[in-house]
Amino acid sequence: MNLYAFGKGLVKTVLSPLYRFEVIGAENFPKEGGILLCSNHIHALDPPVVGMTAPRTVHFMAKEELFKAPILGPLLPKVNAFPVKRGMSDREALRTALKILKSGEVVGLFPEGTRSTDGVLKKGLSGAGFFALRGNADVMPCAIIGPYKAFRKVRVIYGEPIRMEPFREQKASVDEVTEAIMFSIQKILDDNNGNKR
């Protein structure tokens, strides 16, 4: 068993007794091909929860400060995380993410760039649109609906994939694609009684 699979099982074992997870729409997740998995961000537990519920292995961008932590730092690369400087302007991180997507794998990111303190979806950073357009990948929108409170339900909802080919054909800008991604996440939240703008 690789460390990613072990970590996924460990997260499920630790968190499942505390939170009542409900996963909706996992069948929408494409079984192959590069996928940019984009989710809202409401809690520090979002990355392991998305990793736990996604049907495919996810490579997460994580802020570089975490890689300097004594225990967590050395483990992150072993569970397919790679560092990014704040603001998503890190060239090395950009190259890493594009390489992963073009190899037909899944990159997970939180387009808001940081957690929403009030649960309302914030404006997405243009990096999401950049990866979607340049990575030869489609986008899987995801919404996490909390709150994370002991023994309460936490829903992880996967929407319909956003096909990027029409955006590429129309020569859409990264901002237009980012806006489309955020619109899809917001729609999932609204359709499932999540927080509205």
mmCIF file of C-alpha atoms in Angstrom:
data_model
loop_
_atom_site.group_PDB
_atom_site.id
_atom_site.type_symbol
_atom_site.label_atom_id
_atom_site.label_comp_id
_atom_site.label_asym_id
_atom_site.label_seq_id
_atom_site.Cartn_x
_atom_site.Cartn_y
_atom_site.Cartn_z
ATOM 1 C CA MET A 1 0.000 0.000 0.000
ATOM 2 C CA ASN A 2 1.431 3.421 -0.930
ATOM 3 C CA LEU A 3 1.467 6.272 1.540
ATOM 4 C CA TYR A 4 -1.320 8.160 -0.251
ATOM 5 C CA ALA A 5 -3.706 5.216 0.080
ATOM 6 C CA PHE A 6 -2.644 4.752 3.692
ATOM 7 C CA GLY A 7 -3.185 8.448 4.418
ATOM 8 C CA LYS A 8 -6.591 8.389 2.761
ATOM 9 C CA GLY A 9 -7.638 5.458 4.920
ATOM 10 C CA LEU A 10 -6.211 7.101 8.031
ATOM 11 C CA VAL A 11 -8.080 10.360 7.401
ATOM 12 C CA LYS A 12 -11.312 8.426 6.911
ATOM 13 C CA THR A 13 -10.735 6.428 10.112
ATOM 14 C CA VAL A 14 -9.985 9.542 12.179
ATOM 15 C CA LEU A 15 -12.612 11.926 10.805
ATOM 16 C CA SER A 16 -15.584 9.691 10.027
ATOM 17 C CA PRO A 17 -16.527 9.062 13.684
ATOM 18 C CA LEU A 18 -16.484 12.825 14.323
ATOM 19 C CA TYR A 19 -18.323 14.108 11.242
ATOM 20 C CA ARG A 20 -21.174 12.596 9.271
ATOM 21 C CA PHE A 21 -19.811 12.831 5.736
ATOM 22 C CA GLU A 22 -22.206 12.671 2.819
ATOM 23 C CA VAL A 23 -20.624 12.463 -0.628
ATOM 24 C CA ILE A 24 -22.843 13.422 -3.566
ATOM 25 C CA GLY A 25 -22.033 13.255 -7.255
ATOM 26 C CA ALA A 26 -18.812 11.213 -7.079
ATOM 27 C CA GLU A 27 -20.093 9.354 -10.144
ATOM 28 C CA ASN A 28 -19.689 12.620 -12.092
ATOM 29 C CA PHE A 29 -15.910 12.434 -11.663
ATOM 30 C CA PRO A 30 -14.240 11.492 -14.978
ATOM 31 C CA LYS A 31 -12.459 8.171 -14.647
ATOM 32 C CA GLU A 32 -9.479 9.240 -16.765
ATOM 33 C CA GLY A 33 -7.762 12.276 -18.223
ATOM 34 C CA GLY A 34 -6.358 15.394 -16.634
ATOM 35 C CA ILE A 35 -8.741 17.022 -14.164
ATOM 36 C CA LEU A 36 -8.497 20.292 -12.271
ATOM 37 C CA LEU A 37 -10.500 19.754 -9.079
ATOM 38 C CA CYS A 38 -11.711 23.112 -7.749
ATOM 39 C CA SER A 39 -13.505 23.489 -4.417
ATOM 40 C CA ASN A 40 -14.638 26.206 -2.066
ATOM 41 C CA HIS A 41 -12.571 26.494 1.114
ATOM 42 C CA ILE A 42 -14.245 26.802 4.515
ATOM 43 C CA HIS A 43 -12.001 24.862 6.913
ATOM 44 C CA ALA A 44 -8.443 23.623 7.403
ATOM 45 C CA LEU A 45 -9.746 20.064 6.998
ATOM 46 C CA ASP A 46 -10.969 20.690 3.440
ATOM 47 C CA PRO A 47 -7.874 19.281 1.652
ATOM 48 C CA PRO A 48 -7.866 15.895 3.444
ATOM 49 C CA VAL A 49 -11.652 15.688 3.179
ATOM 50 C CA VAL A 50 -11.600 16.313 -0.579
ATOM 51 C CA GLY A 51 -8.705 13.870 -0.921
ATOM 52 C CA MET A 52 -10.631 11.299 1.097
ATOM 53 C CA THR A 53 -13.833 11.604 -0.938
ATOM 54 C CA ALA A 54 -12.454 12.055 -4.460
ATOM 55 C CA PRO A 55 -12.562 8.792 -6.432
ATOM 56 C CA ARG A 56 -9.124 9.451 -7.944
ATOM 57 C CA THR A 57 -5.726 10.342 -6.486
ATOM 58 C CA VAL A 58 -5.426 14.119 -6.049
ATOM 59 C CA HIS A 59 -2.210 16.159 -6.159
ATOM 60 C CA PHE A 60 -2.747 19.200 -3.960
ATOM 61 C CA MET A 61 -1.034 22.538 -4.019
ATOM 62 C CA ALA A 62 -0.144 23.477 -0.447
ATOM 63 C CA LYS A 63 1.334 26.711 0.844
ATOM 64 C CA GLU A 64 5.086 26.402 1.109
ATOM 65 C CA GLU A 65 5.128 27.212 4.835
ATOM 66 C CA LEU A 66 3.579 23.804 5.539
ATOM 67 C CA PHE A 67 6.575 22.047 3.977
ATOM 68 C CA LYS A 68 8.808 23.586 6.648
ATOM 69 C CA ALA A 69 6.783 22.152 9.530
ATOM 70 C CA PRO A 70 8.761 19.557 11.546
ATOM 71 C CA ILE A 71 6.480 16.530 11.154
ATOM 72 C CA LEU A 72 4.037 17.511 8.425
ATOM 73 C CA GLY A 73 6.639 18.930 6.042
ATOM 74 C CA PRO A 74 8.459 15.703 5.137
ATOM 75 C CA LEU A 75 5.141 13.834 4.764
ATOM 76 C CA LEU A 76 3.476 16.213 2.299
ATOM 77 C CA PRO A 77 5.444 15.213 -0.822
ATOM 78 C CA LYS A 78 4.764 11.560 -0.009
ATOM 79 C CA VAL A 79 1.005 12.199 -0.201
ATOM 80 C CA ASN A 80 1.309 14.007 -3.544
ATOM 81 C CA ALA A 81 1.312 17.584 -2.257
ATOM 82 C CA PHE A 82 3.611 20.183 -3.778
ATOM 83 C CA PRO A 83 4.479 23.672 -2.520
ATOM 84 C CA VAL A 84 3.212 26.982 -3.864
ATOM 85 C CA LYS A 85 3.977 30.501 -2.771
ATOM 86 C CA ARG A 86 0.949 32.586 -1.823
ATOM 87 C CA GLY A 87 -0.887 34.161 -4.726
ATOM 88 C CA MET A 88 -0.225 31.288 -7.160
ATOM 89 C CA SER A 89 2.539 33.243 -8.941
ATOM 90 C CA ASP A 90 5.175 30.595 -8.211
ATOM 91 C CA ARG A 91 6.675 29.495 -11.563
ATOM 92 C CA GLU A 92 7.917 26.151 -10.246
ATOM 93 C CA ALA A 93 4.473 25.340 -8.826
ATOM 94 C CA LEU A 94 2.873 26.350 -12.127
ATOM 95 C CA ARG A 95 5.161 24.014 -14.066
ATOM 96 C CA THR A 96 4.529 21.174 -11.615
ATOM 97 C CA ALA A 97 0.750 21.546 -11.803
ATOM 98 C CA LEU A 98 0.722 21.726 -15.609
ATOM 99 C CA LYS A 99 2.952 18.658 -15.867
ATOM 100 C CA ILE A 100 0.605 16.675 -13.596
ATOM 101 C CA LEU A 101 -2.492 17.747 -15.559
ATOM 102 C CA LYS A 102 -0.917 17.042 -18.941
ATOM 103 C CA SER A 103 0.052 13.564 -17.744
ATOM 104 C CA GLY A 104 -3.656 12.827 -17.220
ATOM 105 C CA GLU A 105 -3.782 13.138 -13.437
ATOM 106 C CA VAL A 106 -5.779 15.248 -10.973
ATOM 107 C CA VAL A 107 -4.675 18.545 -9.424
ATOM 108 C CA GLY A 108 -6.732 19.888 -6.537
ATOM 109 C CA LEU A 109 -6.841 23.536 -5.603
ATOM 110 C CA PHE A 110 -8.978 26.046 -3.766
ATOM 111 C CA PRO A 111 -9.400 28.988 -6.177
ATOM 112 C CA GLU A 112 -10.250 31.446 -3.394
ATOM 113 C CA GLY A 113 -6.630 31.131 -2.272
ATOM 114 C CA THR A 114 -7.503 31.101 1.424
ATOM 115 C CA ARG A 115 -10.325 30.017 3.717
ATOM 116 C CA SER A 116 -13.575 31.956 3.718
ATOM 117 C CA THR A 117 -14.152 33.137 7.285
ATOM 118 C CA ASP A 118 -17.894 33.621 6.764
ATOM 119 C CA GLY A 119 -18.561 30.669 4.473
ATOM 120 C CA VAL A 120 -19.459 32.895 1.521
ATOM 121 C CA LEU A 121 -17.669 32.021 -1.702
ATOM 122 C CA LYS A 122 -15.071 34.645 -2.559
ATOM 123 C CA LYS A 123 -13.672 35.757 -5.912
ATOM 124 C CA GLY A 124 -11.439 33.126 -7.498
ATOM 125 C CA LEU A 125 -7.789 33.717 -8.303
ATOM 126 C CA SER A 126 -6.870 33.694 -11.988
ATOM 127 C CA GLY A 127 -4.531 30.719 -11.459
ATOM 128 C CA ALA A 128 -7.551 28.405 -11.660
ATOM 129 C CA GLY A 129 -8.399 29.601 -15.163
ATOM 130 C CA PHE A 130 -4.744 29.436 -16.188
ATOM 131 C CA PHE A 131 -4.390 25.789 -15.180
ATOM 132 C CA ALA A 132 -7.711 24.841 -16.759
ATOM 133 C CA LEU A 133 -6.789 26.386 -20.110
ATOM 134 C CA ARG A 134 -3.124 25.431 -20.270
ATOM 135 C CA GLY A 135 -3.264 22.020 -18.634
ATOM 136 C CA ASN A 136 -5.242 20.138 -21.304
ATOM 137 C CA ALA A 137 -7.671 19.292 -18.520
ATOM 138 C CA ASP A 138 -11.354 19.624 -17.748
ATOM 139 C CA VAL A 139 -12.587 21.039 -14.444
ATOM 140 C CA MET A 140 -14.431 19.200 -11.680
ATOM 141 C CA PRO A 141 -16.278 21.720 -9.483
ATOM 142 C CA CYS A 142 -16.777 20.702 -5.867
ATOM 143 C CA ALA A 143 -18.584 22.293 -2.944
ATOM 144 C CA ILE A 144 -18.121 21.537 0.735
ATOM 145 C CA ILE A 145 -21.093 22.394 2.899
ATOM 146 C CA GLY A 146 -20.525 22.409 6.638
ATOM 147 C CA PRO A 147 -20.259 23.548 9.266
ATOM 148 C CA TYR A 148 -17.551 21.276 10.670
ATOM 149 C CA LYS A 149 -19.175 20.570 14.016
ATOM 150 C CA ALA A 150 -18.932 17.330 15.930
ATOM 151 C CA PHE A 151 -21.496 14.733 14.852
ATOM 152 C CA ARG A 152 -23.013 17.124 12.292
ATOM 153 C CA LYS A 153 -23.301 16.370 8.591
ATOM 154 C CA VAL A 154 -20.620 17.664 6.227
ATOM 155 C CA ARG A 155 -21.556 17.349 2.564
ATOM 156 C CA VAL A 156 -19.007 17.075 -0.229
ATOM 157 C CA ILE A 157 -20.748 17.590 -3.563
ATOM 158 C CA TYR A 158 -19.191 17.021 -6.971
ATOM 159 C CA GLY A 159 -20.914 18.786 -9.848
ATOM 160 C CA GLU A 160 -20.880 18.128 -13.569
ATOM 161 C CA PRO A 161 -17.445 18.423 -15.200
ATOM 162 C CA ILE A 162 -16.790 21.685 -17.013
ATOM 163 C CA ARG A 163 -15.469 20.880 -20.469
ATOM 164 C CA MET A 164 -12.653 23.227 -21.383
ATOM 165 C CA GLU A 165 -12.527 22.641 -25.137
ATOM 166 C CA PRO A 166 -15.269 25.219 -25.904
ATOM 167 C CA PHE A 167 -13.411 27.822 -23.824
ATOM 168 C CA ARG A 168 -10.184 27.070 -25.693
ATOM 169 C CA GLU A 169 -11.944 27.290 -29.058
ATOM 170 C CA GLN A 170 -13.426 30.661 -28.093
ATOM 171 C CA LYS A 171 -9.997 31.796 -26.883
ATOM 172 C CA ALA A 172 -11.519 32.666 -23.507
ATOM 173 C CA SER A 173 -9.353 34.561 -21.034
ATOM 174 C CA VAL A 174 -8.144 33.044 -17.780
ATOM 175 C CA ASP A 175 -10.434 35.435 -15.908
ATOM 176 C CA GLU A 176 -13.466 34.285 -17.908
ATOM 177 C CA VAL A 177 -12.653 30.651 -17.185
ATOM 178 C CA THR A 178 -12.063 31.365 -13.489
ATOM 179 C CA GLU A 179 -15.431 33.127 -13.351
ATOM 180 C CA ALA A 180 -17.115 30.101 -14.967
ATOM 181 C CA ILE A 181 -15.477 27.797 -12.410
ATOM 182 C CA MET A 182 -16.602 29.938 -9.473
ATOM 183 C CA PHE A 183 -20.112 30.199 -10.948
ATOM 184 C CA SER A 184 -20.313 26.385 -11.056
ATOM 185 C CA ILE A 185 -19.188 26.061 -7.444
ATOM 186 C CA GLN A 186 -21.678 28.729 -6.371
ATOM 187 C CA LYS A 187 -24.478 26.949 -8.227
ATOM 188 C CA ILE A 188 -23.750 23.730 -6.342
ATOM 189 C CA LEU A 189 -23.864 25.664 -3.062
ATOM 190 C CA ASP A 190 -27.125 27.375 -4.000
ATOM 191 C CA ASP A 191 -28.777 24.191 -5.269
ATOM 192 C CA ASN A 192 -27.906 22.440 -2.007
ATOM 193 C CA ASN A 193 -28.928 25.216 0.372
ATOM 194 C CA GLY A 194 -25.372 26.420 0.804
ATOM 195 C CA ASN A 195 -24.317 29.962 1.499
ATOM 196 C CA LYS A 196 -25.201 32.463 -1.190
ATOM 197 C CA ARG A 197 -23.359 35.548 -2.270
#
